Coordinates of C-alpha atoms in Angstrom, one line a residue:
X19 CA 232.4 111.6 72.3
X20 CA 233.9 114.7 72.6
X21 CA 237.9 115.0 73.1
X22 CA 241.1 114.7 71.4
X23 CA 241.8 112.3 68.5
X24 CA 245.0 111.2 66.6
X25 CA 244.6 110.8 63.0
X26 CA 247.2 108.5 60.7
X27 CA 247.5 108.2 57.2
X28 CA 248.9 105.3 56.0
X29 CA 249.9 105.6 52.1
X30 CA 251.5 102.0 51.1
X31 CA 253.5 102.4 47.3
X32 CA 254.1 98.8 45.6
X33 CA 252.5 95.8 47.2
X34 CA 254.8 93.9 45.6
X35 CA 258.2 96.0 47.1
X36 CA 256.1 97.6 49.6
X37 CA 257.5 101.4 50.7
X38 CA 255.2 102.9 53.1
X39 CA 254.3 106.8 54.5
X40 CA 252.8 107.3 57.5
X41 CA 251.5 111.2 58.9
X42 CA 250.2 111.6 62.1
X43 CA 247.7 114.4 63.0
X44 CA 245.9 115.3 65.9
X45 CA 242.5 116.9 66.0
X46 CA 240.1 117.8 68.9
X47 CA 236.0 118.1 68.9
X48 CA 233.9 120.9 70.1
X49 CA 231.7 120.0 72.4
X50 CA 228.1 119.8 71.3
X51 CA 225.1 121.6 73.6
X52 CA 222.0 119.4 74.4
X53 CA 219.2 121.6 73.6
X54 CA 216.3 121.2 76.3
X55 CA 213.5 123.7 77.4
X56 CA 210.7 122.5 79.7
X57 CA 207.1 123.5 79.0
X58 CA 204.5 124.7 81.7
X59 CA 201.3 122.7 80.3
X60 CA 201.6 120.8 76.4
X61 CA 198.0 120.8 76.1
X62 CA 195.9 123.5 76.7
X63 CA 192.1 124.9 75.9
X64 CA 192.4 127.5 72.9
X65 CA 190.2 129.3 75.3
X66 CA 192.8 131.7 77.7
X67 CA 195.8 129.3 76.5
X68 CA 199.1 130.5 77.8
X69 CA 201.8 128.5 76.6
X70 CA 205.2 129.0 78.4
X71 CA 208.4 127.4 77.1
X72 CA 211.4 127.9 79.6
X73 CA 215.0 126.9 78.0
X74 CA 217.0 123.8 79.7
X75 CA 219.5 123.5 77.0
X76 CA 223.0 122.3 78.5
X77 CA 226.5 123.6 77.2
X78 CA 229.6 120.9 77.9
X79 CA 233.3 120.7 78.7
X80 CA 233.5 124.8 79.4
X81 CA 231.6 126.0 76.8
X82 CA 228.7 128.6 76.9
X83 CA 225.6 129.8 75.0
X84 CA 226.0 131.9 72.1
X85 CA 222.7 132.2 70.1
X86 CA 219.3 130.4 70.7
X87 CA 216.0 130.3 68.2
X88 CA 212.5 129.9 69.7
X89 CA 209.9 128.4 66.6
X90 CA 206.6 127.4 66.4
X91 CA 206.4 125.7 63.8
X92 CA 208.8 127.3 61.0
X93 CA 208.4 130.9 62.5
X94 CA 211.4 132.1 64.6
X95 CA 209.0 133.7 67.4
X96 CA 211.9 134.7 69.6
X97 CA 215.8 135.0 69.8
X98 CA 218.2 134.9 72.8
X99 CA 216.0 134.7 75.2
X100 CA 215.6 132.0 78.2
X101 CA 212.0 131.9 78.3
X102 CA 209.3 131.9 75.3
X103 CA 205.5 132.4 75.5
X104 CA 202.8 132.2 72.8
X105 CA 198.7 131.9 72.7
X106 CA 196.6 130.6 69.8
X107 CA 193.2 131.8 68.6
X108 CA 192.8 128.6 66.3
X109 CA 192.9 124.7 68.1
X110 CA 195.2 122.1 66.5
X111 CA 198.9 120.9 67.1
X112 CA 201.7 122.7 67.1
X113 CA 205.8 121.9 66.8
X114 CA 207.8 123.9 69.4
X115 CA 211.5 124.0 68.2
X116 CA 214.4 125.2 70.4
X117 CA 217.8 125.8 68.3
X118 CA 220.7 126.1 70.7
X119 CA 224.2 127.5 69.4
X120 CA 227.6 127.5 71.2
X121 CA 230.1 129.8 71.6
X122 CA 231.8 126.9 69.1
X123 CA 229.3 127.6 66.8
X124 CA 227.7 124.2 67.2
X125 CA 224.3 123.6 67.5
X126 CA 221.4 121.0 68.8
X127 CA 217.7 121.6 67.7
X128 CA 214.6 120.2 69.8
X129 CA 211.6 120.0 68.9
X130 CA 208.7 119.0 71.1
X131 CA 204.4 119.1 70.1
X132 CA 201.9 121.0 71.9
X133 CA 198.4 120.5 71.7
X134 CA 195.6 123.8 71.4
X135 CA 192.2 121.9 72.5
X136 CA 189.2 123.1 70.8
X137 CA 186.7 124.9 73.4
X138 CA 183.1 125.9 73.1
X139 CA 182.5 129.1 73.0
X140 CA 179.2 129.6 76.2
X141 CA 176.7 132.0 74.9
X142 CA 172.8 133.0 76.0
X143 CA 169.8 135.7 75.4
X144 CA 167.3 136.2 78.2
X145 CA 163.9 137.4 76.8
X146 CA 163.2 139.9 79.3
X147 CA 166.1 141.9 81.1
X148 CA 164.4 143.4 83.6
X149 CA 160.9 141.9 85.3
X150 CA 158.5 142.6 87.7
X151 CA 159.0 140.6 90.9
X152 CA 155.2 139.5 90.7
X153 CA 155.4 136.3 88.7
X154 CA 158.6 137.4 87.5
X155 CA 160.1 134.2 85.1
X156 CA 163.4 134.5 83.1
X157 CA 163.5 132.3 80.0
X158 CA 167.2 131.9 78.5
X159 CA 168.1 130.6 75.4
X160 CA 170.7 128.8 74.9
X161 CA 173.3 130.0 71.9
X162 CA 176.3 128.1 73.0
X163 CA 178.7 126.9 70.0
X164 CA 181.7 125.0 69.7
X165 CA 184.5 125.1 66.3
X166 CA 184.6 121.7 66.2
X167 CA 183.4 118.3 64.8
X168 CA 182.5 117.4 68.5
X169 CA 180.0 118.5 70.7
X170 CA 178.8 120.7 73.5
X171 CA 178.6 117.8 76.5
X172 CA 177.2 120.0 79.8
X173 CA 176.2 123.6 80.8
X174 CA 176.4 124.9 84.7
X175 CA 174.1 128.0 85.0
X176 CA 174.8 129.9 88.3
X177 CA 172.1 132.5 89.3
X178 CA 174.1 134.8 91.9
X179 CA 171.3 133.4 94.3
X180 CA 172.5 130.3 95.8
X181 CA 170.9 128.1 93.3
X182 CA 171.8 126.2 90.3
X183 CA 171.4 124.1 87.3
X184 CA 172.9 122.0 84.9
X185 CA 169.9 122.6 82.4
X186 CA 170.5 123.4 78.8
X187 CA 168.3 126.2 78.4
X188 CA 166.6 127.0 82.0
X189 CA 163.8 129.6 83.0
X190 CA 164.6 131.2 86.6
X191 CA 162.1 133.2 89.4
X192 CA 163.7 135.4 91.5
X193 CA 161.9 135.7 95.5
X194 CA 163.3 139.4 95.7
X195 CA 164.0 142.7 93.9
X196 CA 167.4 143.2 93.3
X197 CA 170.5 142.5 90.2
X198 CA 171.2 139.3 89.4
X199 CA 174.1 137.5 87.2
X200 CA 173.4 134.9 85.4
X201 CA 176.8 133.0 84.6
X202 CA 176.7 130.1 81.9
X203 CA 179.9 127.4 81.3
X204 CA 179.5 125.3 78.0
X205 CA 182.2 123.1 78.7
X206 CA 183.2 120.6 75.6
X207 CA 184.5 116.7 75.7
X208 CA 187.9 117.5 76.1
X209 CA 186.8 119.6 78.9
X210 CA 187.7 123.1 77.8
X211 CA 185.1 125.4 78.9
X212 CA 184.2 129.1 78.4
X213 CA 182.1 131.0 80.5
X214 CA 179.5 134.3 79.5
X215 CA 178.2 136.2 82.2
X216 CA 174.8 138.7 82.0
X217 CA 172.8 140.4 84.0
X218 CA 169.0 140.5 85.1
X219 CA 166.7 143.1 87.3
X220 CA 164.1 141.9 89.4
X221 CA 161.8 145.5 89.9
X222 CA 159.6 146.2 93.1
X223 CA 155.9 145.1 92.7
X224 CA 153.7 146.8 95.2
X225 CA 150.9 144.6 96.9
X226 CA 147.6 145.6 96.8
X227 CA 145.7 145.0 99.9
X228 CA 142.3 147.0 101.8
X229 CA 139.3 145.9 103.3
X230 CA 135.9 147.2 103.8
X231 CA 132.7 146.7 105.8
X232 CA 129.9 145.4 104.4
X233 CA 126.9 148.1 105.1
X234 CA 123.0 148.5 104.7
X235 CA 121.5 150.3 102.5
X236 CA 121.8 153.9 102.2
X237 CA 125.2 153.6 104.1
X238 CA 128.5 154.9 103.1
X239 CA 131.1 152.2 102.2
X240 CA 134.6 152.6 103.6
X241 CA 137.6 151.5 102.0
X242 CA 140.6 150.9 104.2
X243 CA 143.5 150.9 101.9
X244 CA 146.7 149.2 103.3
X245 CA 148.8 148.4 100.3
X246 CA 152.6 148.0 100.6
X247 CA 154.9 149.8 98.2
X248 CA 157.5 147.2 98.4
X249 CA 160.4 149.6 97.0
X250 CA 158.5 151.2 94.9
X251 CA 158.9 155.1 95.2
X252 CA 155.0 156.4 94.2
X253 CA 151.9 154.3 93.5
X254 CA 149.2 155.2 91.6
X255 CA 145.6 153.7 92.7
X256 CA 142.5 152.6 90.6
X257 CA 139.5 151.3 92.4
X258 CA 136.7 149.7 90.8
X259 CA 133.2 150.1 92.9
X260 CA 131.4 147.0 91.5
X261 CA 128.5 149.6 90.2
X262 CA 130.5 151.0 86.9
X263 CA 131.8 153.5 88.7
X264 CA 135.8 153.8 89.2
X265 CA 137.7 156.2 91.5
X266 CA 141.8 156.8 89.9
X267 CA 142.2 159.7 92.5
X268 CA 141.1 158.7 95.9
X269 CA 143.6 156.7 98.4
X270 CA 141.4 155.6 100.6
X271 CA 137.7 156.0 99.2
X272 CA 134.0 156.1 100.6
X273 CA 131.0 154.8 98.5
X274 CA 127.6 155.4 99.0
X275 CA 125.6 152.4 97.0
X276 CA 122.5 153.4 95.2
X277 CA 120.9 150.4 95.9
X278 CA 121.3 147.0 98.0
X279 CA 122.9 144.1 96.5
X280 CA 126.6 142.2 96.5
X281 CA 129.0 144.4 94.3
X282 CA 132.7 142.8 93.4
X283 CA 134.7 145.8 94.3
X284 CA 138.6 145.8 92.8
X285 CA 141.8 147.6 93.6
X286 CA 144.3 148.3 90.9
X287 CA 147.9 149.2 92.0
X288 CA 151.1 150.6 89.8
X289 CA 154.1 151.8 90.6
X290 CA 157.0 153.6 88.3
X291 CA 158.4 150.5 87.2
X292 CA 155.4 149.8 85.2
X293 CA 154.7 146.9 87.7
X294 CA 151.3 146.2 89.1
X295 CA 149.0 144.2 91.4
X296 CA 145.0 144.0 92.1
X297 CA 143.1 142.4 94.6
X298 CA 139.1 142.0 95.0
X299 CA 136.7 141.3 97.3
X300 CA 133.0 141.4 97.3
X301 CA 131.1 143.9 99.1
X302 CA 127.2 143.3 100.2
X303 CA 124.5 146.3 100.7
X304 CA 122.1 144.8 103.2
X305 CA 118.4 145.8 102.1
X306 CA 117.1 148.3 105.3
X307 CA 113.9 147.0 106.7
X308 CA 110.9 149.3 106.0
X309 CA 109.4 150.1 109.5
X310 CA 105.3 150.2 109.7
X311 CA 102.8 149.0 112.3
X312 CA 99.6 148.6 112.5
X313 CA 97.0 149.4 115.7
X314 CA 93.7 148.6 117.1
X315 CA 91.9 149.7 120.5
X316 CA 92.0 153.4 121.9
X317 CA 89.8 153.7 125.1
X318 CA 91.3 154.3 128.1
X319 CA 92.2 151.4 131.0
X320 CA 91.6 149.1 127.8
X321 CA 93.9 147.2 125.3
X322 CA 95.7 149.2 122.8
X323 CA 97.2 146.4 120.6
X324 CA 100.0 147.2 117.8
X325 CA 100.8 144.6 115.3
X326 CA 104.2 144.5 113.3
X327 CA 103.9 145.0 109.8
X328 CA 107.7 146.0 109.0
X329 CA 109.2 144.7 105.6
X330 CA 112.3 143.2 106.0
X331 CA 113.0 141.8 102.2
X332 CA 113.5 138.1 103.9
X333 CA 115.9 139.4 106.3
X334 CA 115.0 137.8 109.7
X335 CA 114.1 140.5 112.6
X336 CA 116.8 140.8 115.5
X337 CA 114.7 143.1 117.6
X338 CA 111.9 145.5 117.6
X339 CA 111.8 148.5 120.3
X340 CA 108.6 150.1 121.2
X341 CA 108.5 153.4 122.7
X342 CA 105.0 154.7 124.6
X343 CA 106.0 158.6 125.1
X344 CA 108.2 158.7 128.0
X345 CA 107.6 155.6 129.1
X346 CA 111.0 152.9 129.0
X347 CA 111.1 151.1 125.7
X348 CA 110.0 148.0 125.6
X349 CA 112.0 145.0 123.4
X350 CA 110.8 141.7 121.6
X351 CA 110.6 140.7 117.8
X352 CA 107.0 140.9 117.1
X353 CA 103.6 142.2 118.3
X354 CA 102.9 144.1 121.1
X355 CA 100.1 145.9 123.3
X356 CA 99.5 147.8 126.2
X357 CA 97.0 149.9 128.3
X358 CA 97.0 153.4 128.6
X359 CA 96.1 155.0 131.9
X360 CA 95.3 158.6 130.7
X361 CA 93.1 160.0 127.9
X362 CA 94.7 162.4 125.2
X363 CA 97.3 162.4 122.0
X364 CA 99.8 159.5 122.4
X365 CA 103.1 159.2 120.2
X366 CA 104.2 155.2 119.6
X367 CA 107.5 155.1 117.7
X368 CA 108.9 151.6 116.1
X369 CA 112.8 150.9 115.8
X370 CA 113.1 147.3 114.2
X371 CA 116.2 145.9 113.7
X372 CA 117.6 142.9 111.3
X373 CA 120.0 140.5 111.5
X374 CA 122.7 142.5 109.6
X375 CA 122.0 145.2 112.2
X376 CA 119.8 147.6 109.7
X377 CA 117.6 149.4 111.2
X378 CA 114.1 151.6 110.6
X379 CA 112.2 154.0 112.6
X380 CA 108.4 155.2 112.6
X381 CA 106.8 157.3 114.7
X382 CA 102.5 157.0 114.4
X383 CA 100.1 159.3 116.5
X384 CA 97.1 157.4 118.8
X385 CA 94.2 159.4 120.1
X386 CA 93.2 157.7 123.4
X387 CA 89.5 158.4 124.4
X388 CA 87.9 157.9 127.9
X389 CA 85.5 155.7 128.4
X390 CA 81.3 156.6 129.0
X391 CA 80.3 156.0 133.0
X392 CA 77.0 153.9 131.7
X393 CA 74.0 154.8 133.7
X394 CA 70.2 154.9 133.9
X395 CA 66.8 155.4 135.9
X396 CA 63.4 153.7 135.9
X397 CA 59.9 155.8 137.0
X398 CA 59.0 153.0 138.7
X399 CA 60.7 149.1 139.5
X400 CA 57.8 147.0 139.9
X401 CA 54.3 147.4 138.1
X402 CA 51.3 144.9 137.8
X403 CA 51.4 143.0 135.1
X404 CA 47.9 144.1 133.2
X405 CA 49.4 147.2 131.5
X406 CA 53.1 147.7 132.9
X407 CA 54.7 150.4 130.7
X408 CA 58.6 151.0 133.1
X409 CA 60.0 154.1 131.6
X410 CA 64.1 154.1 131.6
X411 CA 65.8 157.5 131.5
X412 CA 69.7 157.1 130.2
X413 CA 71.9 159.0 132.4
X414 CA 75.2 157.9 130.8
X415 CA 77.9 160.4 131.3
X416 CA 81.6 160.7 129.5
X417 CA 84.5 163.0 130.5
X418 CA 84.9 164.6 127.1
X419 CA 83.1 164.0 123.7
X420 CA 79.7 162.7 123.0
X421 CA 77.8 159.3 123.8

């Protein structure tokens, strides 16, 4: 203990005639310091370590600090100070040594370990750094590492987007355009983690969308193009008509068919991005029925019958209108006949119509003739039997023409 001592020293001559010496002395000690410093965390990740070391040392009975050594190891990394800091780049354990010196010149050491854990070290590619949102699908892969003997024990992927995973190398579709991080932590067994961060675009895709009529033949198509841009700033059309025939110029097309048929019709959409969308649908040319008629009958006050003979190509009549002049039209879906009342040049026209709703017209010309007034005379209208000769004289009369 520290304080003040008395020191004798005995010195004995003979043994036999003993004559002694005795000297008295007094000393006093210097108090000792009790070297202390307190650390903020003894074992931390090599990843973002920050080691602090804050002196506690204790200087007795009046006396004061003089000197102090910080040392990792056997480096002096700091002198006279009341706080020490130092990082590492490598894992391992580490001495910490605190030499404390009093204004008496005496001194206490401390030394005290610190552990540097190894971490992993989180890294990732993504294949594509930019996608369409159509069918867009990021594939990472995963190039995490770790310094050590041990190994890589979890991941956490975070997508910005509310969502994610604990997968070791995950693929990720994005439901809108936008920029996305994509944040990865490798952590290793002793917990240490590191985290990498990189970033993703999901680009517009336009949608392609339109609709047309189907049309008989000889009938323009039109093509009612509705397609959304969806962020996109220009879009660039190509349509596909079915027939070999495309259109890269048109917005909103019209087609006139050369023939009847079903055609599979296509619209090709892209925008500056590069990204693109198509739609089809099938368009049908209805086959036009072919209009013709036949008649039979042209005397007057008698029965003029017309007989359908109209091609239709297996396409079941709707309804056929007859026309007589000026008379009303009449309606049904076959044959039909009438009487005419008056002699002279008649016009019957034909409009049949087809399920689909294609239509024909034909227009024939009917002469009707009057009819004779029969009539005759006989010289005489009763004769004797022996030689009877009756003599008939035809007196048969028509309006117009001959008998």
């Amino acid at each position: 203990q520290h304080g003040t001592y008395n020191v004798t020293n005995i010195i004995v001559a003979d043994r036999k005639k003993p004559y002694t010496d005795t000297l008295t002395q007094t000393i006093r000690t210097k108090p000792i310091p009790v070297a202390d410093f307190v650390i903020n965390n003894n074992s931390q990740c090599v990843k973002e370590n920050h080691f602090v070391f804050t002196d506690s040392s204790k200087y007795p009975n009046g006396s004061a600090k003089s000197q102090s050594f910080w040392m990792i190891d056997s480096n002096i990394i700091l002198q006279d100070s009341v706080m020490a800091t130092s990082t590492f780049n490598q894992s391992g354990t580490y001495t910490v040594k605190l030499i404390s010196v009093s204004n008496n010149s005496c001194v206490d050491t401390l030394e005290k370990p610190i552990t540097v854990k190894y971490s992993a070290k989180a890294d990732f590619s993504v294949h594509d750094s930019a996608l369409c949102l159509k069918g867009n699908l990021f594939k990472t892969t995963q190039l995490s590492s770790i310094n050590s003997a041990e190994s890589i024990t979890a991941y956490k992927w975070d997508f910005s987007d509310n969502s994610t995973t604990a997968a070791t190398q995950p693929t990720k579709s994005f439901t809108d355009t936008g920029l996305y991080t994509l944040s990865l932590i490798a952590y290793a067994g002793n917990n240490c983690h590191d985290t990498i961060e990189k970033q993703v675009r999901v680009l517009p895709s336009p949608k392609a969308v339109y609709n047309a009529q189907n049309v008989c033949d000889r009938d323009s198509v039109r093509f009612n193009n509705t397609s959304t841009p969806n962020g996109s700033a220009q879009l660039n059309y190509t349509w596909d008509f079915g027939d070999g025939n495309t259109d890269t110029i048109t917005l909103a097309p019209k087609k006139l068919y050369p023939d009847s048929g079903v055609f599979i019709t296509s619209l090709f959409i892209g925008n500056e991005f590069g990204c693109t969308d198509s739609t089809t649908q099938n368009i049908t040319i209805y086959p036009k029925p072919q209009a013709q008629f036949s008649k039979q009958g042209r005397c007057i006050n008698l029965p003029t019958n017309f007989t359908d003979n109209s091609i239709r190509f297996g396409t079941p009549v709707q309804q056929n209108q007859w026309f007589f002049d000026a008379a009303p039209p009449q309606s049904n879906t076959g044959n039909i006949s009438t009487v005419y009342t008056t002699t002279g040049k008649k016009n019957i026209t034909l409009i049949t119509t087809d399920i689909n709703g294609c239509a024909d017209t034909v227009t024939q010309s009917l002469y009707i003739s009057p009819s004779p007034t029969v009539d005759f005379l006989l010289d005489k209208t009763a004769q004797c039997f022996k030689g009877n000769e009756f003599l008939a004289v035809n007196k048969t009369q028509i309006s117009e023409g001959k008998v």
